Coordinates of C-alpha atoms and ligand atoms in Angstrom, one line a residue:
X21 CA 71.0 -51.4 41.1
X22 CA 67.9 -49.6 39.1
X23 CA 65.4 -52.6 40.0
X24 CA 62.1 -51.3 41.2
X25 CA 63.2 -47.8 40.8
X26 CA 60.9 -45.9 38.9
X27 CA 61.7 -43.1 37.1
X28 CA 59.7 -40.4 35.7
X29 CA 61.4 -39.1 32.5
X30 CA 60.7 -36.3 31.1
X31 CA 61.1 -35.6 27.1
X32 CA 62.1 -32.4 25.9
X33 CA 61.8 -31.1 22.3
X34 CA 65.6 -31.3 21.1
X35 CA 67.2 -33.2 18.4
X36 CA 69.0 -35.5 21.5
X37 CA 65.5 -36.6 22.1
X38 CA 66.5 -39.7 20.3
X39 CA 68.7 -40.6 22.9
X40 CA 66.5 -40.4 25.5
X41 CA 64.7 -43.6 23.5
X42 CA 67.6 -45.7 24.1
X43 CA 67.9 -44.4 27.8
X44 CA 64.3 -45.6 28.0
X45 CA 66.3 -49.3 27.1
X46 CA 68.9 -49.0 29.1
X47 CA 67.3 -47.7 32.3
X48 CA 64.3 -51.4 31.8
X49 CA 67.3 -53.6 31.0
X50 CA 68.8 -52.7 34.5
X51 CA 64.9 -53.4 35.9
X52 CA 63.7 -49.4 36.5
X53 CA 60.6 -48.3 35.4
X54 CA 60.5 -45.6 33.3
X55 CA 57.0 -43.4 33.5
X56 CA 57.6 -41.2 29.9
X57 CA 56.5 -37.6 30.0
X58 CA 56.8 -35.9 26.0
X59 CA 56.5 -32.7 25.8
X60 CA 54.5 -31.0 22.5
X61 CA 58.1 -30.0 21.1
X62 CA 59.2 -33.6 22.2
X63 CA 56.8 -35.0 20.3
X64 CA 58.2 -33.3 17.0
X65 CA 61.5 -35.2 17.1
X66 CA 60.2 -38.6 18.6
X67 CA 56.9 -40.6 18.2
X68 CA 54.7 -41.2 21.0
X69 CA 54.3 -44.9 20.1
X70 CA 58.2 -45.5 19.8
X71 CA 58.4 -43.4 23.6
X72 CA 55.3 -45.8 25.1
X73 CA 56.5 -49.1 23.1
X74 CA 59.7 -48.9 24.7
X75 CA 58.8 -47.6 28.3
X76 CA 56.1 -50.3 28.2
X77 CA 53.8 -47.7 29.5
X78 CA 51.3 -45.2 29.0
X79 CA 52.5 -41.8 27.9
X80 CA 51.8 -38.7 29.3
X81 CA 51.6 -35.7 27.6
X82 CA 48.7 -33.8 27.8
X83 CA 47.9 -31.7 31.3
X84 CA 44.4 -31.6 30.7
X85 CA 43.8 -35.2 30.4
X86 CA 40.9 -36.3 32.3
X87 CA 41.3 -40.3 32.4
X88 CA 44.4 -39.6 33.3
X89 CA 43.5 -36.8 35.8
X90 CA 41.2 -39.6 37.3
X91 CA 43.4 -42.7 37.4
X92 CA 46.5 -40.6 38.7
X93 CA 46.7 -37.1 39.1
X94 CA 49.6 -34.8 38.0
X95 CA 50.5 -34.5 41.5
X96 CA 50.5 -38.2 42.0
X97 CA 52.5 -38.7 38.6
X98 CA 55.6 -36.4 39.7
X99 CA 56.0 -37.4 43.7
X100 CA 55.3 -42.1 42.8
X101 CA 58.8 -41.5 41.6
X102 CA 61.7 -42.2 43.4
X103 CA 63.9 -40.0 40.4
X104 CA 62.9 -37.0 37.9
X105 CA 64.5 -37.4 35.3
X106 CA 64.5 -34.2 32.2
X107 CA 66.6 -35.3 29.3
X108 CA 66.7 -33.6 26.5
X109 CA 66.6 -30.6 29.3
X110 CA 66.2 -27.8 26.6
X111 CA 67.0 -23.7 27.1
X112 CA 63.2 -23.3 27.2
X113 CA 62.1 -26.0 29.7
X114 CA 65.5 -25.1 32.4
X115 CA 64.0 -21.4 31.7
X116 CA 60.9 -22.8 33.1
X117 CA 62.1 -24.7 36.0
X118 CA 63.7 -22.1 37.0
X119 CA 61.0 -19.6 37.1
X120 CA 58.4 -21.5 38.4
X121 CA 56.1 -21.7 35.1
X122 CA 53.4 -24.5 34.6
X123 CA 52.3 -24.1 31.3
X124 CA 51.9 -27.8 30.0
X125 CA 52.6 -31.1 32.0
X126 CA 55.7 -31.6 32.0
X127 CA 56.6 -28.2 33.5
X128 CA 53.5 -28.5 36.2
X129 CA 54.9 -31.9 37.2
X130 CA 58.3 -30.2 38.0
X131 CA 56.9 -27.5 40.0
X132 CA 54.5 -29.9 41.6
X133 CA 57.0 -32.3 42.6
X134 CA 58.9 -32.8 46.2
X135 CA 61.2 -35.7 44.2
X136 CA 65.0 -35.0 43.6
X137 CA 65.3 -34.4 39.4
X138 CA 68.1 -34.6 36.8
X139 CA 68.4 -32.9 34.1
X140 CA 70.4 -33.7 30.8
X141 CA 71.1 -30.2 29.1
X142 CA 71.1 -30.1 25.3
X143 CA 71.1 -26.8 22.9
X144 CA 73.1 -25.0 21.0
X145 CA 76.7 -24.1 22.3
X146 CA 75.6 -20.2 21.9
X147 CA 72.3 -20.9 23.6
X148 CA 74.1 -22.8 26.9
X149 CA 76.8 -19.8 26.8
X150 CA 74.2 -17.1 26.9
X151 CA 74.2 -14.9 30.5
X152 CA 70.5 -16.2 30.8
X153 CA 70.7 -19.7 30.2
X154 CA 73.9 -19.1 32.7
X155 CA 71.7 -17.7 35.3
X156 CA 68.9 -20.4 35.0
X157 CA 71.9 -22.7 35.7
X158 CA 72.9 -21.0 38.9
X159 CA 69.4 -20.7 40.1
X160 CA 68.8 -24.5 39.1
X161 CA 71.6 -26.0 41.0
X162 CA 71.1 -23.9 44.0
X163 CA 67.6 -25.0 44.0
X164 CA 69.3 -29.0 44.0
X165 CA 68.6 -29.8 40.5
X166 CA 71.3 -32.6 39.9
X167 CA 72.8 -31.7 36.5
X168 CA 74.1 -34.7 34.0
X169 CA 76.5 -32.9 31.5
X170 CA 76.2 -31.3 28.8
X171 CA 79.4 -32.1 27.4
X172 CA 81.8 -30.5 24.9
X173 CA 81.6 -31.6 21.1
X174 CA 80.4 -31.5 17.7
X175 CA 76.6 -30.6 17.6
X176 CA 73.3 -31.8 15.0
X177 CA 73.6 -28.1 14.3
X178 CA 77.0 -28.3 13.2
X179 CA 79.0 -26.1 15.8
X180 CA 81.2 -27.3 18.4
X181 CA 81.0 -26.7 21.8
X182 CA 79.1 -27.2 25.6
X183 CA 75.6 -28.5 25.1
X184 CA 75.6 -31.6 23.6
X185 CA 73.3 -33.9 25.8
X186 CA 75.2 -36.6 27.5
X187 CA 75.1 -40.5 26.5
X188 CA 72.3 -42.3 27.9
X189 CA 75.0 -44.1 29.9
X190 CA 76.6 -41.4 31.5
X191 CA 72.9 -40.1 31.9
X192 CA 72.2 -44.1 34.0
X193 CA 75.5 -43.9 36.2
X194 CA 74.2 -40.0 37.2
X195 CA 71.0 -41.7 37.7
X196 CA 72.1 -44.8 39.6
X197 CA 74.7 -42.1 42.2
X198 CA 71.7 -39.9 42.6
X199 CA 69.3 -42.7 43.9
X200 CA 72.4 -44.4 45.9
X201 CA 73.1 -41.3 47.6
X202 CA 69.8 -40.5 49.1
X203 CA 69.9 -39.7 52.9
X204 CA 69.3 -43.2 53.9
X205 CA 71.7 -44.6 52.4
X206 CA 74.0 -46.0 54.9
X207 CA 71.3 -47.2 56.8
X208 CA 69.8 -50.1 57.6
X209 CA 65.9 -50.5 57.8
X210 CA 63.3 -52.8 58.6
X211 CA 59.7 -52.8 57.5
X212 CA 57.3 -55.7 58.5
X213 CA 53.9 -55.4 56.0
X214 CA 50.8 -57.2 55.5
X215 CA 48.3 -59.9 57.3
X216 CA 49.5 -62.7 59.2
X217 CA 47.6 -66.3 59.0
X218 CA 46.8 -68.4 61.7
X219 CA 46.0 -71.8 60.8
X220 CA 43.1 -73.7 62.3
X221 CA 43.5 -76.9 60.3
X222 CA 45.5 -77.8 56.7
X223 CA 43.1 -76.0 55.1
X224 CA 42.1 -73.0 57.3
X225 CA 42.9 -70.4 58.6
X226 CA 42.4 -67.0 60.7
X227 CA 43.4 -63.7 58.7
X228 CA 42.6 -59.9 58.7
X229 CA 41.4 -57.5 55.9
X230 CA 45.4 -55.8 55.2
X231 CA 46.4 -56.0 51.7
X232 CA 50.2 -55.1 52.4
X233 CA 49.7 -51.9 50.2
X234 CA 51.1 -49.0 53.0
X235 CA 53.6 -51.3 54.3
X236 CA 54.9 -52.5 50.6
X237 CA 54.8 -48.5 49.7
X238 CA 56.8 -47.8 52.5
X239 CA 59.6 -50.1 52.0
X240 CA 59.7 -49.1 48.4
X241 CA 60.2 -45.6 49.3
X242 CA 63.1 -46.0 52.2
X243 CA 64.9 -48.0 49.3
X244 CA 64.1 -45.0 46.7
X245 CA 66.2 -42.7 49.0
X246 CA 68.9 -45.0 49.5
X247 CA 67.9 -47.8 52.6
X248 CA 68.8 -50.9 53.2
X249 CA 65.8 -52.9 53.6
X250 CA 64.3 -55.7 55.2
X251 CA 61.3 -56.5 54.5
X252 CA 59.4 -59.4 56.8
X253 CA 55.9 -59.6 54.7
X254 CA 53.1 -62.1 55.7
X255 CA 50.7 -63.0 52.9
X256 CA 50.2 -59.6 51.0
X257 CA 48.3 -58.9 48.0
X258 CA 50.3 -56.3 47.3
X259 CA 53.1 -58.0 46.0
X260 CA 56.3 -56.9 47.8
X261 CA 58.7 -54.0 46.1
X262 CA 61.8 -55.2 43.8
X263 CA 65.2 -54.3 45.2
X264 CA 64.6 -55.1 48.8
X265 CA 65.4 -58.2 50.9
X266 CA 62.4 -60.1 51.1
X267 CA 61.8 -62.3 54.4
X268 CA 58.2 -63.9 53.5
X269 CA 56.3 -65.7 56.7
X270 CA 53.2 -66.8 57.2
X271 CA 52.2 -66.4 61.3
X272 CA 53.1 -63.9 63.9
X273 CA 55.2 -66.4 65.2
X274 CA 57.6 -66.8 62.1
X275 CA 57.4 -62.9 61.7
X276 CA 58.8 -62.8 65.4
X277 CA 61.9 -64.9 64.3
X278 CA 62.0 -63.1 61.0
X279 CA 62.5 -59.6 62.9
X280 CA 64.6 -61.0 65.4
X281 CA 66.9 -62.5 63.0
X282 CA 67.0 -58.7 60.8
X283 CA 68.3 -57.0 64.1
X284 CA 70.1 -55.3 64.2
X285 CA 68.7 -52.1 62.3
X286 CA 68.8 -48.3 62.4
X287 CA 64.7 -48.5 62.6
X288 CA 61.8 -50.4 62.6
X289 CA 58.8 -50.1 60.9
X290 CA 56.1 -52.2 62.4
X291 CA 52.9 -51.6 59.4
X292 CA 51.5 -55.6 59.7
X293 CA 48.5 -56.3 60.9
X294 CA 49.4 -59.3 63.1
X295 CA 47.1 -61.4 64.3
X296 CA 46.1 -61.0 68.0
X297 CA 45.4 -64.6 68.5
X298 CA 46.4 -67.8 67.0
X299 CA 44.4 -71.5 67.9
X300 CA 46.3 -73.4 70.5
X301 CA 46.9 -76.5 68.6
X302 CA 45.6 -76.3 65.3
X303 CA 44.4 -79.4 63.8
X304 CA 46.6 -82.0 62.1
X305 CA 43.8 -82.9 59.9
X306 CA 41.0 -80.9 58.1
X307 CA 38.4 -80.4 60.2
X308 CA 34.7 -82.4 59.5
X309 CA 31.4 -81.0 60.2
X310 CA 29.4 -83.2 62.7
X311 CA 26.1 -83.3 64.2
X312 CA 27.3 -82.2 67.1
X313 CA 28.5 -79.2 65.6
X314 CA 31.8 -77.3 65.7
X315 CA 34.1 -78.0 68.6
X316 CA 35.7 -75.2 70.6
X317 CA 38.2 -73.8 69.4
X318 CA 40.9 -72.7 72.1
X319 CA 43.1 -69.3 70.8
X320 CA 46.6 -68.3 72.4
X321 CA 47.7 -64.9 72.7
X322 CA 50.1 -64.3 69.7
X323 CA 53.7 -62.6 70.8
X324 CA 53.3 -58.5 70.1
X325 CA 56.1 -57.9 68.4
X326 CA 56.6 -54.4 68.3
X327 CA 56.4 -54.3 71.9
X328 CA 58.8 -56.6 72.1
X329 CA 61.2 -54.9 69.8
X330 CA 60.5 -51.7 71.4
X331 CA 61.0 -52.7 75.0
X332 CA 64.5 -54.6 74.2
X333 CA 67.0 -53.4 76.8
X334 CA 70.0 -54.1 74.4
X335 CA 69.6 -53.6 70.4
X336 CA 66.8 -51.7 70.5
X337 CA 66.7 -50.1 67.1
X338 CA 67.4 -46.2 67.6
X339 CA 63.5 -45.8 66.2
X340 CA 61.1 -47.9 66.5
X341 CA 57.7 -46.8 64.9
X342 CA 54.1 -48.9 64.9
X343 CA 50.7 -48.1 63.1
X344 CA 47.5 -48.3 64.8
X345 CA 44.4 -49.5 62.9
X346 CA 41.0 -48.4 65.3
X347 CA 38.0 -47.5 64.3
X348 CA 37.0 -45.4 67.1
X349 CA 38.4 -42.8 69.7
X350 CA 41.6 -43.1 67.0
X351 CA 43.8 -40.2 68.8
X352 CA 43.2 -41.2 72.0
X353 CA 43.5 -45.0 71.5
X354 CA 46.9 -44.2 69.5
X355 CA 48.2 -42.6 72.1
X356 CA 48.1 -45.0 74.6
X357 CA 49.2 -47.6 72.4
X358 CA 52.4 -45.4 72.0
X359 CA 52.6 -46.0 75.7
X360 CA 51.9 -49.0 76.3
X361 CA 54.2 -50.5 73.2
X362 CA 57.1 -48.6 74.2
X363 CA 57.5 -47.1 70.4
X364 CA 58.8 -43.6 69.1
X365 CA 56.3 -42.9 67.0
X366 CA 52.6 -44.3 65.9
X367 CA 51.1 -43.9 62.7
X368 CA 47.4 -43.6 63.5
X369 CA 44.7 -43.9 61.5
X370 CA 40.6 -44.6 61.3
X371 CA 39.8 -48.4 59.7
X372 CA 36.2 -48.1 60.0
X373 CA 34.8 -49.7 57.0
X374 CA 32.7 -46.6 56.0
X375 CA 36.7 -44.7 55.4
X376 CA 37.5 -47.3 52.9
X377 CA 41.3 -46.9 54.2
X378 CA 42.0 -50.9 54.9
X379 CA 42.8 -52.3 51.4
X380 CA 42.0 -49.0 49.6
X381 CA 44.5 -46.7 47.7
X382 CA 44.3 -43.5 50.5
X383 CA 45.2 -42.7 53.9
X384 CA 44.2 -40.2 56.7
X385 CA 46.9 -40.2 59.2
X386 CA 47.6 -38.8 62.9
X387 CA 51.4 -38.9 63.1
X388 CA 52.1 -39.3 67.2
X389 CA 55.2 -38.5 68.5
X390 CA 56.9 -37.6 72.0
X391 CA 56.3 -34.4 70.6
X392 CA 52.8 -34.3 70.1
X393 CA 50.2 -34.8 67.6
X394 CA 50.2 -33.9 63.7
X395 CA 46.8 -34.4 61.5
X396 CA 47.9 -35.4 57.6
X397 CA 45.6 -34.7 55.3
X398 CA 44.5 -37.2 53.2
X399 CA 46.6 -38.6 50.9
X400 CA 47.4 -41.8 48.5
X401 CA 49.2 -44.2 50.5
X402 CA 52.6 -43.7 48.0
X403 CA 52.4 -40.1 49.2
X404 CA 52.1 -40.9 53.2
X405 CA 55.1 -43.5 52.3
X406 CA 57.0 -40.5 51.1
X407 CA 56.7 -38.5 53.6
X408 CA 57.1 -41.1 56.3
X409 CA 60.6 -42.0 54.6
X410 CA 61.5 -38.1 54.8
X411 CA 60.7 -37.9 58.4
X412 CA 62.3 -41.1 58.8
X413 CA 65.4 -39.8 57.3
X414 CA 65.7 -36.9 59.3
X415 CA 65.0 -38.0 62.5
X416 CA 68.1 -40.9 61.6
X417 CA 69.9 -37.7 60.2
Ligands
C5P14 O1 47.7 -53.6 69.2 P1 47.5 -53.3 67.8 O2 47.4 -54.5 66.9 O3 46.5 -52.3 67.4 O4 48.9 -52.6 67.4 C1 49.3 -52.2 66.2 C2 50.8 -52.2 66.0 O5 51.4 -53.2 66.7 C3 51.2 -52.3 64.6 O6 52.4 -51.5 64.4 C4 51.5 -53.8 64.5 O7 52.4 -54.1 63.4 C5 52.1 -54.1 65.8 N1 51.8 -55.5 66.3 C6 52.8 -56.4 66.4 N2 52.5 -57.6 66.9 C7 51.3 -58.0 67.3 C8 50.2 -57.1 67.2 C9 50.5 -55.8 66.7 O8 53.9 -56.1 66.0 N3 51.0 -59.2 67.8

């Protein structure tokens, strides 16, 4: 259910905070990963080693970090998640959230974010009673902050009351019904993703530069807000995101089948970089050099299968949307191709080696629609997966 998710949890400085260590178990025993965030008060009731040992990853803590700044930005950190997660919540960091501070990291991450977050409250019974901590609640849940407890009970403080922080189960069943109800869920999507190969003999074969990374990041993020998907992958890189249903092929032929047998769907994703061509017959056997030198090879046109998808008079998926690698005239190129394949929508964007785009981390997108054309700025590839899988969501509302 949590496989592949990954959750960014956020550590607040409260006596529960040791708790939230055997949420960090429970959440990698059902396959999430868990991205820890400790706050300085955090860190005076648990150890940052204990926090990172258990995550089994780095922990975050400081805003000002500069490795950290340069291997993944604070923006990046709080929107690669598919879930916020703030447990111990305390008085001081709800206050925060809602008022729009961004004093330290963990309070810039939640002001920076466009992720859904839960919060697990914990304080004092007197402290969740009082009219301002009351307010901060009202504004919190209005802005959509999903709340897990607190509940009623006997407290470290030695009063009885609301406040206590919920059990790190009850805090994994909010988690798991917050990322099952996303607004895809219901729906059923397919994404095809990475390179085909076209053999020439045993041995050989013709291939293109895609590493799989947008496609993968796409998939990943329809499933983080609640999809089901299929995923037809030729031979990534990337390797492809837990918690979907993998269908792995090698040619453009296989992916044909492959798509063909996932219909029918509620949309289409077309991000592979499918071979144009494929040799006639390849060769049974490897082939030799000679003196005469190498023989002709004869190439096929392969099947284009988001054209064929898109121009299907009965189960066309109600959306249908293809990418468009060019390295010149992008815009204009893209939206012919929109045309001419008979999609929705085309995700356009510049492959020209100097951009660095095809097998690198970014992207620089043109979004065309019937509507018209939308420039995206730059932006990691997660991100443009994010905000694809809104639109998508949306436009399937
Ligand atoms: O024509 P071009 O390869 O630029 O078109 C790119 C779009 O068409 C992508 O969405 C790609 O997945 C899809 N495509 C396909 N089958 C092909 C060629 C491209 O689905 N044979």
């Amino acid at each position: 259910m949590l496989a592949s998710k990954r959750i960014l949890l956020i550590i607040g400085g409260g006596i529960a905070a040791f708790k939230s260590l055997d949420l960090i178990r429970r959440l990698r025993e059902r396959g999430a990963d868990v991205t820890p965030v400790l706050t300085r008060a955090g860190g005076a009731f648990v150890t940052p080693l204990s926090v990172s040992a258990l995550a089994g990853e780095k922990l975050h803590s400081d805003l000002f970090d500069l490795t950290a700044e340069a291997e993944m930005g604070h923006i990046e950190l709080s929107r690669s998640a598919d879930l916020i997660v703030v447990a111990p919540a305390t008085a001081d960091l709800m206050a925060k959230m809602a008022h729009g501070l961004a004093d330290d990291l963990a309070s810039t991450l939640l002001l920076a974010t466009d992720t859904r977050v839960l919060i697990a409250p914990a304080m004092n019974v007197r402290m969740w009673q009082h009219p301002a901590t009351q307010r901060n609640i009202a504004t919190l849940k209005s802005d959509g902050i999903l709340f897990s407890g607190p509940n009623d009970g006997d407290m470290a403080c030695g009063e009885h009351g609301p406040g206590r922080m919920s059990e790190p189960l009850e805090i994994v069943t909010a988690i798991e019904a917050a990322l099952a109800n996303g607004p895809l869920s219901g729906k059923r999507i397919l994404v095809t993703s990475g390179p085909t190969h076209e053999p020439i003999d045993p041995v050989r074969y013709i291939a293109n530069r895609s590493s799989g990374a947008q496609g993968t990041a796409l998939a990943r993020a329809l499933s983080a807000l609640g999809a089901e998907v299929i995923f037809v992958t030729g031979p990534a890189e990337v390797p492809p995101p837990k918690g979907v249903e993998v269908r792995a092929v090698k040619t453009a032929q296989e992916m044909l089948e492959a798509v063909k047998a996932a219909l029918p769907v509620d949309a289409a994703v077309f991000a592979a970089a499918v071979a144009d061509w494929r040799m006639t017959e390849p060769a049974r056997n490897k082939m030799k050099k000679s003196k005469s030198g190498l023989k002709q090879l004869d190439f096929t046109e392969n099947p284009d299968i988001l054209a064929t998808v898109a121009h299907m008079n009965k189960g066309r998926p109600p959306l249908v949307v293809g990418f468009a690698a060019e390295t010149d005239d992008v815009v204009r190129n893209a939206i012919n191709k929109r045309k001419r394949k008979g999609c929705d929508w085309i995700v356009a964007n510049d492959v020209n080696p100097a951009t660095g785009i095809m097998g690198g981390s970014h992207n620089d997108i043109v979004l065309i629609t019937h509507d018209g054309t939308e420039d995206w700025p730059r932006m990691s590839k997660t991100q443009v997966a994010a905000q694809l899988a809104d639109r998508i969501a949306q436009a399937l509302g």
